[in-house]
PDB file as gemmi writes it, atoms N, CA and C in Angstrom:
CRYST1    1.000    1.000    1.000  90.00  90.00  90.00 P 1                      
ATOM      1  N   MET A   1     -11.062  -3.563 -12.653  1.00  0.00           N  
ATOM      2  CA  MET A   1     -11.863  -2.376 -12.425  1.00  0.00           C  
ATOM      3  C   MET A   1     -11.434  -1.696 -11.122  1.00  0.00           C  
ATOM      4  N   LEU A   2     -11.232  -2.492 -10.102  1.00  0.00           N  
ATOM      5  CA  LEU A   2     -10.792  -1.919  -8.835  1.00  0.00           C  
ATOM      6  C   LEU A   2      -9.404  -1.288  -8.983  1.00  0.00           C  
ATOM      7  N   HIS A   3      -8.591  -1.885  -9.809  1.00  0.00           N  
ATOM      8  CA  HIS A   3      -7.250  -1.340 -10.064  1.00  0.00           C  
ATOM      9  C   HIS A   3      -7.345   0.072 -10.640  1.00  0.00           C  
ATOM     10  N   TYR A   4      -8.222   0.261 -11.620  1.00  0.00           N  
ATOM     11  CA  TYR A   4      -8.368   1.585 -12.224  1.00  0.00           C  
ATOM     12  C   TYR A   4      -8.933   2.598 -11.228  1.00  0.00           C  
ATOM     13  N   ALA A   5      -9.828   2.156 -10.361  1.00  0.00           N  
ATOM     14  CA  ALA A   5     -10.355   3.054  -9.332  1.00  0.00           C  
ATOM     15  C   ALA A   5      -9.232   3.519  -8.413  1.00  0.00           C  
ATOM     16  N   LEU A   6      -8.355   2.606  -8.034  1.00  0.00           N  
ATOM     17  CA  LEU A   6      -7.229   2.984  -7.176  1.00  0.00           C  
ATOM     18  C   LEU A   6      -6.244   3.891  -7.903  1.00  0.00           C  
ATOM     19  N   VAL A   7      -6.038   3.652  -9.195  1.00  0.00           N  
ATOM     20  CA  VAL A   7      -5.145   4.510  -9.977  1.00  0.00           C  
ATOM     21  C   VAL A   7      -5.697   5.932 -10.033  1.00  0.00           C  
ATOM     22  N   PHE A   8      -6.995   6.070 -10.288  1.00  0.00           N  
ATOM     23  CA  PHE A   8      -7.595   7.408 -10.332  1.00  0.00           C  
ATOM     24  C   PHE A   8      -7.562   8.068  -8.961  1.00  0.00           C  
ATOM     25  N   LEU A   9      -7.690   7.272  -7.899  1.00  0.00           N  
ATOM     26  CA  LEU A   9      -7.605   7.834  -6.557  1.00  0.00           C  
ATOM     27  C   LEU A   9      -6.209   8.387  -6.290  1.00  0.00           C  
ATOM     28  N   VAL A  10      -5.188   7.658  -6.684  1.00  0.00           N  
ATOM     29  CA  VAL A  10      -3.811   8.126  -6.507  1.00  0.00           C  
ATOM     30  C   VAL A  10      -3.572   9.387  -7.337  1.00  0.00           C  
ATOM     31  N   ILE A  11      -4.076   9.401  -8.558  1.00  0.00           N  
ATOM     32  CA  ILE A  11      -3.939  10.595  -9.403  1.00  0.00           C  
ATOM     33  C   ILE A  11      -4.618  11.788  -8.747  1.00  0.00           C  
ATOM     34  N   ALA A  12      -5.789  11.564  -8.159  1.00  0.00           N  
ATOM     35  CA  ALA A  12      -6.511  12.654  -7.497  1.00  0.00           C  
ATOM     36  C   ALA A  12      -5.731  13.191  -6.305  1.00  0.00           C  
ATOM     37  N   VAL A  13      -5.153  12.299  -5.523  1.00  0.00           N  
ATOM     38  CA  VAL A  13      -4.391  12.742  -4.350  1.00  0.00           C  
ATOM     39  C   VAL A  13      -3.152  13.525  -4.777  1.00  0.00           C  
ATOM     40  N   ILE A  14      -2.442  13.018  -5.765  1.00  0.00           N  
ATOM     41  CA  ILE A  14      -1.236  13.716  -6.234  1.00  0.00           C  
ATOM     42  C   ILE A  14      -1.595  15.071  -6.834  1.00  0.00           C  
ATOM     43  N   ALA A  15      -2.660  15.117  -7.631  1.00  0.00           N  
ATOM     44  CA  ALA A  15      -3.078  16.387  -8.225  1.00  0.00           C  
ATOM     45  C   ALA A  15      -3.505  17.378  -7.140  1.00  0.00           C  
ATOM     46  N   ALA A  16      -4.164  16.888  -6.103  1.00  0.00           N  
ATOM     47  CA  ALA A  16      -4.583  17.780  -5.013  1.00  0.00           C  
ATOM     48  C   ALA A  16      -3.371  18.331  -4.265  1.00  0.00           C  
ATOM     49  N   LEU A  17      -2.358  17.496  -4.099  1.00  0.00           N  
ATOM     50  CA  LEU A  17      -1.151  17.969  -3.409  1.00  0.00           C  
ATOM     51  C   LEU A  17      -0.445  19.078  -4.181  1.00  0.00           C  
ATOM     52  N   PHE A  18      -0.511  19.012  -5.497  1.00  0.00           N  
ATOM     53  CA  PHE A  18       0.140  20.028  -6.320  1.00  0.00           C  
ATOM     54  C   PHE A  18      -0.778  21.203  -6.643  1.00  0.00           C  
ATOM     55  N   GLY A  19      -2.024  21.174  -6.155  1.00  0.00           N  
ATOM     56  CA  GLY A  19      -2.917  22.307  -6.321  1.00  0.00           C  
ATOM     57  C   GLY A  19      -3.795  22.275  -7.561  1.00  0.00           C  
ATOM     58  N   PHE A  20      -3.807  21.184  -8.283  1.00  0.00           N  
ATOM     59  CA  PHE A  20      -4.663  21.077  -9.469  1.00  0.00           C  
ATOM     60  C   PHE A  20      -6.036  20.563  -9.035  1.00  0.00           C  
ATOM     61  N   THR A  21      -6.852  21.482  -8.531  1.00  0.00           N  
ATOM     62  CA  THR A  21      -8.123  21.059  -7.942  1.00  0.00           C  
ATOM     63  C   THR A  21      -9.104  20.525  -8.985  1.00  0.00           C  
ATOM     64  N   GLY A  22      -9.086  21.074 -10.177  1.00  0.00           N  
ATOM     65  CA  GLY A  22     -10.001  20.597 -11.217  1.00  0.00           C  
ATOM     66  C   GLY A  22      -9.694  19.169 -11.624  1.00  0.00           C  
ATOM     67  N   ILE A  23      -8.432  18.891 -11.830  1.00  0.00           N  
ATOM     68  CA  ILE A  23      -8.011  17.533 -12.198  1.00  0.00           C  
ATOM     69  C   ILE A  23      -8.258  16.584 -11.033  1.00  0.00           C  
ATOM     70  N   ALA A  24      -7.991  17.037  -9.811  1.00  0.00           N  
ATOM     71  CA  ALA A  24      -8.202  16.198  -8.636  1.00  0.00           C  
ATOM     72  C   ALA A  24      -9.679  15.849  -8.482  1.00  0.00           C  
ATOM     73  N   GLY A  25     -10.539  16.805  -8.694  1.00  0.00           N  
ATOM     74  CA  GLY A  25     -11.975  16.551  -8.590  1.00  0.00           C  
ATOM     75  C   GLY A  25     -12.470  15.585  -9.645  1.00  0.00           C  
ATOM     76  N   ALA A  26     -11.981  15.753 -10.864  1.00  0.00           N  
ATOM     77  CA  ALA A  26     -12.387  14.863 -11.945  1.00  0.00           C  
ATOM     78  C   ALA A  26     -11.882  13.440 -11.707  1.00  0.00           C  
ATOM     79  N   ALA A  27     -10.643  13.318 -11.265  1.00  0.00           N  
ATOM     80  CA  ALA A  27     -10.083  11.991 -11.005  1.00  0.00           C  
ATOM     81  C   ALA A  27     -10.788  11.331  -9.832  1.00  0.00           C  
ATOM     82  N   ALA A  28     -11.124  12.094  -8.812  1.00  0.00           N  
ATOM     83  CA  ALA A  28     -11.854  11.529  -7.674  1.00  0.00           C  
ATOM     84  C   ALA A  28     -13.245  11.084  -8.099  1.00  0.00           C  
ATOM     85  N   GLY A  29     -13.875  11.843  -8.959  1.00  0.00           N  
ATOM     86  CA  GLY A  29     -15.194  11.442  -9.475  1.00  0.00           C  
ATOM     87  C   GLY A  29     -15.124  10.151 -10.267  1.00  0.00           C  
ATOM     88  N   MET A  30     -14.109  10.029 -11.103  1.00  0.00           N  
ATOM     89  CA  MET A  30     -13.934   8.788 -11.869  1.00  0.00           C  
ATOM     90  C   MET A  30     -13.656   7.615 -10.939  1.00  0.00           C  
ATOM     91  N   ALA A  31     -12.870   7.835  -9.901  1.00  0.00           N  
ATOM     92  CA  ALA A  31     -12.572   6.771  -8.938  1.00  0.00           C  
ATOM     93  C   ALA A  31     -13.843   6.308  -8.241  1.00  0.00           C  
ATOM     94  N   LYS A  32     -14.705   7.245  -7.877  1.00  0.00           N  
ATOM     95  CA  LYS A  32     -15.967   6.888  -7.230  1.00  0.00           C  
ATOM     96  C   LYS A  32     -16.851   6.069  -8.171  1.00  0.00           C  
ATOM     97  N   ILE A  33     -16.963   6.515  -9.410  1.00  0.00           N  
ATOM     98  CA  ILE A  33     -17.803   5.813 -10.384  1.00  0.00           C  
ATOM     99  C   ILE A  33     -17.291   4.405 -10.627  1.00  0.00           C  
ATOM    100  N   LEU A  34     -15.989   4.259 -10.831  1.00  0.00           N  
ATOM    101  CA  LEU A  34     -15.420   2.941 -11.073  1.00  0.00           C  
ATOM    102  C   LEU A  34     -15.561   2.036  -9.857  1.00  0.00           C  
ATOM    103  N   PHE A  35     -15.446   2.589  -8.654  1.00  0.00           N  
ATOM    104  CA  PHE A  35     -15.609   1.784  -7.454  1.00  0.00           C  
ATOM    105  C   PHE A  35     -17.043   1.300  -7.305  1.00  0.00           C  
ATOM    106  N   VAL A  36     -18.014   2.143  -7.610  1.00  0.00           N  
ATOM    107  CA  VAL A  36     -19.418   1.732  -7.537  1.00  0.00           C  
ATOM    108  C   VAL A  36     -19.703   0.652  -8.571  1.00  0.00           C  
ATOM    109  N   ILE A  37     -19.177   0.790  -9.774  1.00  0.00           N  
ATOM    110  CA  ILE A  37     -19.358  -0.243 -10.796  1.00  0.00           C  
ATOM    111  C   ILE A  37     -18.722  -1.552 -10.337  1.00  0.00           C  
ATOM    112  N   PHE A  38     -17.535  -1.472  -9.725  1.00  0.00           N  
ATOM    113  CA  PHE A  38     -16.892  -2.667  -9.199  1.00  0.00           C  
ATOM    114  C   PHE A  38     -17.769  -3.334  -8.145  1.00  0.00           C  
ATOM    115  N   LEU A  39     -18.327  -2.552  -7.226  1.00  0.00           N  
ATOM    116  CA  LEU A  39     -19.176  -3.129  -6.182  1.00  0.00           C  
ATOM    117  C   LEU A  39     -20.411  -3.804  -6.763  1.00  0.00           C  
ATOM    118  N   ILE A  40     -21.037  -3.175  -7.731  1.00  0.00           N  
ATOM    119  CA  ILE A  40     -22.229  -3.759  -8.353  1.00  0.00           C  
ATOM    120  C   ILE A  40     -21.879  -5.071  -9.031  1.00  0.00           C  
ATOM    121  N   LEU A  41     -20.790  -5.094  -9.787  1.00  0.00           N  
ATOM    122  CA  LEU A  41     -20.386  -6.334 -10.462  1.00  0.00           C  
ATOM    123  C   LEU A  41     -19.977  -7.413  -9.469  1.00  0.00           C  
ATOM    124  N   ALA A  42     -19.345  -7.031  -8.372  1.00  0.00           N  
ATOM    125  CA  ALA A  42     -18.958  -8.009  -7.358  1.00  0.00           C  
ATOM    126  C   ALA A  42     -20.188  -8.624  -6.690  1.00  0.00           C  
ATOM    127  N   ILE A  43     -21.194  -7.808  -6.406  1.00  0.00           N  
ATOM    128  CA  ILE A  43     -22.424  -8.322  -5.801  1.00  0.00           C  
ATOM    129  C   ILE A  43     -23.150  -9.251  -6.764  1.00  0.00           C  
ATOM    130  N   ILE A  44     -23.222  -8.874  -8.029  1.00  0.00           N  
ATOM    131  CA  ILE A  44     -23.859  -9.735  -9.035  1.00  0.00           C  
ATOM    132  C   ILE A  44     -23.115 -11.058  -9.147  1.00  0.00           C  
ATOM    133  N   ALA A  45     -21.789 -11.009  -9.179  1.00  0.00           N  
ATOM    134  CA  ALA A  45     -20.991 -12.234  -9.269  1.00  0.00           C  
ATOM    135  C   ALA A  45     -21.190 -13.100  -8.038  1.00  0.00           C  
ATOM    136  N   PHE A  46     -21.289 -12.490  -6.872  1.00  0.00           N  
ATOM    137  CA  PHE A  46     -21.487 -13.249  -5.639  1.00  0.00           C  
ATOM    138  C   PHE A  46     -22.828 -13.981  -5.663  1.00  0.00           C  
ATOM    139  N   PHE A  47     -23.885 -13.291  -6.076  1.00  0.00           N  
ATOM    140  CA  PHE A  47     -25.199 -13.943  -6.079  1.00  0.00           C  
ATOM    141  C   PHE A  47     -25.321 -14.987  -7.192  1.00  0.00           C  
ATOM    142  N   ARG A  48     -24.651 -14.782  -8.295  1.00  0.00           N  
ATOM    143  CA  ARG A  48     -24.666 -15.799  -9.357  1.00  0.00           C  
ATOM    144  C   ARG A  48     -23.923 -17.051  -8.906  1.00  0.00           C  
ATOM    145  N   ARG A  49     -22.851 -16.848  -8.148  1.00  0.00           N  
ATOM    146  CA  ARG A  49     -22.049 -17.963  -7.669  1.00  0.00           C  
ATOM    147  C   ARG A  49     -22.762 -18.721  -6.549  1.00  0.00           C  
ATOM    148  N   ALA A  50     -23.499 -17.983  -5.696  1.00  0.00           N  
ATOM    149  CA  ALA A  50     -24.164 -18.583  -4.530  1.00  0.00           C  
ATOM    150  C   ALA A  50     -25.361 -19.443  -4.936  1.00  0.00           C  
ATOM    151  N   SER A  51     -25.986 -19.138  -6.043  1.00  0.00           N  
ATOM    152  CA  SER A  51     -27.185 -19.892  -6.427  1.00  0.00           C  
ATOM    153  C   SER A  51     -26.907 -21.019  -7.377  1.00  0.00           C  
TER     154      SER A  51                                                      
END                                                                             
């Protein structure tokens, strides 16, 4: 999941450099969503493992 977030982040940066603001915004939004999902799953896994 974190891998896909980083891939979308790279796509957003490259698209922004070439001036594709719509694609860059969409890719950055997807990167944010995937990163938040990764954090939630990581926290759940940590607490399941700790108990």
